[in-house]
Amino acid sequence: MPTLTHYLVLSALLFALGLFAVVTRRNSVAILMGIELMLNAANVNLAAFNRFAAPGELQGQIFALIVITLAACEAAVGLALVLAAYRSLETIYVDEINVMKW
């Protein structure tokens, strides 16, 4: 039977993997995937604390649903920005996108 510690370790590993992806990748799609991993790690934490700290309550699950909704919105907006940048600049590498420079 998994304990709270197992879930927290899994969440920490997911978050570390996501952070590693965000810090080391140049590709903007890979950076978005890293952010999604970090949000999923937060969801694991919310569900685990809900199960072990307040069984029978729904606050953790409701917050997890809110985070899932925000992650879907972030993915849609992020992908739209990446597609717009690719159409105008023909690259998706973050260090080559310099639209804001004068």
CSV table of C-alpha atoms in Angstrom, one decimal, residues 3-98:
chain,number,residue,atom,x,y,z
A,3,THR,CA,2.0,5.9,1.7
A,4,LEU,CA,2.0,9.7,1.5
A,5,THR,CA,5.8,9.6,1.2
A,6,HIS,CA,5.6,7.5,-2.0
A,7,TYR,CA,3.3,10.1,-3.6
A,8,LEU,CA,5.5,13.0,-2.5
A,9,VAL,CA,8.6,11.3,-3.9
A,10,LEU,CA,6.8,10.7,-7.2
A,11,SER,CA,5.7,14.3,-7.3
A,12,ALA,CA,9.2,15.6,-6.5
A,13,LEU,CA,10.6,13.4,-9.3
A,14,LEU,CA,8.0,14.7,-11.8
A,15,PHE,CA,8.6,18.3,-10.8
A,16,ALA,CA,12.4,17.8,-11.1
A,17,LEU,CA,12.0,16.3,-14.5
A,18,GLY,CA,9.8,19.2,-15.6
A,19,LEU,CA,12.2,21.7,-14.2
A,20,PHE,CA,15.1,20.0,-16.0
A,21,ALA,CA,13.1,20.2,-19.3
A,22,VAL,CA,12.4,23.9,-18.8
A,23,VAL,CA,15.9,24.8,-18.0
A,24,THR,CA,17.8,22.7,-20.5
A,25,ARG,CA,15.6,22.8,-23.6
A,26,ARG,CA,15.8,25.3,-26.4
A,27,ASN,CA,12.7,24.1,-28.2
A,28,SER,CA,9.6,26.0,-27.0
A,29,VAL,CA,7.3,22.9,-27.4
A,30,ALA,CA,9.6,21.0,-25.1
A,31,ILE,CA,9.6,23.8,-22.6
A,32,LEU,CA,5.7,23.8,-22.6
A,33,MET,CA,5.9,20.0,-22.0
A,34,GLY,CA,8.2,20.6,-19.0
A,35,ILE,CA,5.7,23.1,-17.6
A,36,GLU,CA,2.9,20.5,-18.0
A,37,LEU,CA,5.0,18.0,-16.1
A,38,MET,CA,5.4,20.5,-13.2
A,39,LEU,CA,1.7,21.1,-13.1
A,40,ASN,CA,1.0,17.4,-13.0
A,41,ALA,CA,3.4,17.1,-10.1
A,42,ALA,CA,1.3,19.7,-8.3
A,43,ASN,CA,-1.8,17.6,-9.1
A,44,VAL,CA,-0.2,14.5,-7.6
A,45,ASN,CA,0.5,16.5,-4.4
A,46,LEU,CA,-3.0,17.8,-4.2
A,47,ALA,CA,-4.6,14.4,-4.7
A,48,ALA,CA,-2.2,12.8,-2.2
A,49,PHE,CA,-2.8,15.3,0.5
A,50,ASN,CA,-6.5,15.2,-0.1
A,51,ARG,CA,-6.5,11.4,0.3
A,52,PHE,CA,-4.3,11.2,3.4
A,53,ALA,CA,-5.0,14.5,5.3
A,54,ALA,CA,-8.7,14.9,4.7
A,55,PRO,CA,-10.3,11.7,3.5
A,56,GLY,CA,-13.8,12.1,2.3
A,57,GLU,CA,-13.4,15.8,1.5
A,58,LEU,CA,-13.2,17.1,-2.0
A,59,GLN,CA,-11.1,20.3,-1.8
A,60,GLY,CA,-7.9,18.7,-3.1
A,61,GLN,CA,-9.7,17.1,-6.0
A,62,ILE,CA,-11.4,20.4,-6.9
A,63,PHE,CA,-8.1,22.2,-6.8
A,64,ALA,CA,-6.6,19.5,-9.0
A,65,LEU,CA,-9.4,20.0,-11.5
A,66,ILE,CA,-8.7,23.7,-11.5
A,67,VAL,CA,-5.0,23.1,-12.2
A,68,ILE,CA,-5.9,20.7,-15.0
A,69,THR,CA,-8.1,23.4,-16.5
A,70,LEU,CA,-5.4,26.0,-16.2
A,71,ALA,CA,-2.9,23.6,-17.8
A,72,ALA,CA,-5.2,23.0,-20.7
A,73,CYS,CA,-5.6,26.8,-21.2
A,74,GLU,CA,-1.8,27.3,-20.9
A,75,ALA,CA,-1.2,24.6,-23.5
A,76,ALA,CA,-3.6,26.2,-25.9
A,77,VAL,CA,-2.3,29.7,-25.5
A,78,GLY,CA,1.3,28.5,-25.5
A,79,LEU,CA,0.9,26.4,-28.7
A,80,ALA,CA,-0.9,29.4,-30.4
A,81,LEU,CA,2.1,31.6,-29.5
A,82,VAL,CA,4.6,29.0,-30.8
A,83,LEU,CA,2.6,28.6,-34.0
A,84,ALA,CA,2.5,32.4,-34.5
A,85,ALA,CA,6.2,32.7,-33.8
A,86,TYR,CA,6.9,29.9,-36.3
A,87,ARG,CA,4.8,31.4,-39.0
A,88,SER,CA,6.5,34.8,-38.8
A,89,LEU,CA,10.1,33.7,-37.8
A,90,GLU,CA,10.3,30.1,-39.1
A,91,THR,CA,11.9,28.9,-35.9
A,92,ILE,CA,10.7,27.5,-32.6
A,93,TYR,CA,14.0,27.8,-30.7
A,94,VAL,CA,13.6,30.2,-27.8
A,95,ASP,CA,17.0,31.8,-28.0
A,96,GLU,CA,16.4,32.7,-31.7
A,97,ILE,CA,13.0,34.4,-31.2
A,98,ASN,CA,13.7,38.1,-30.7
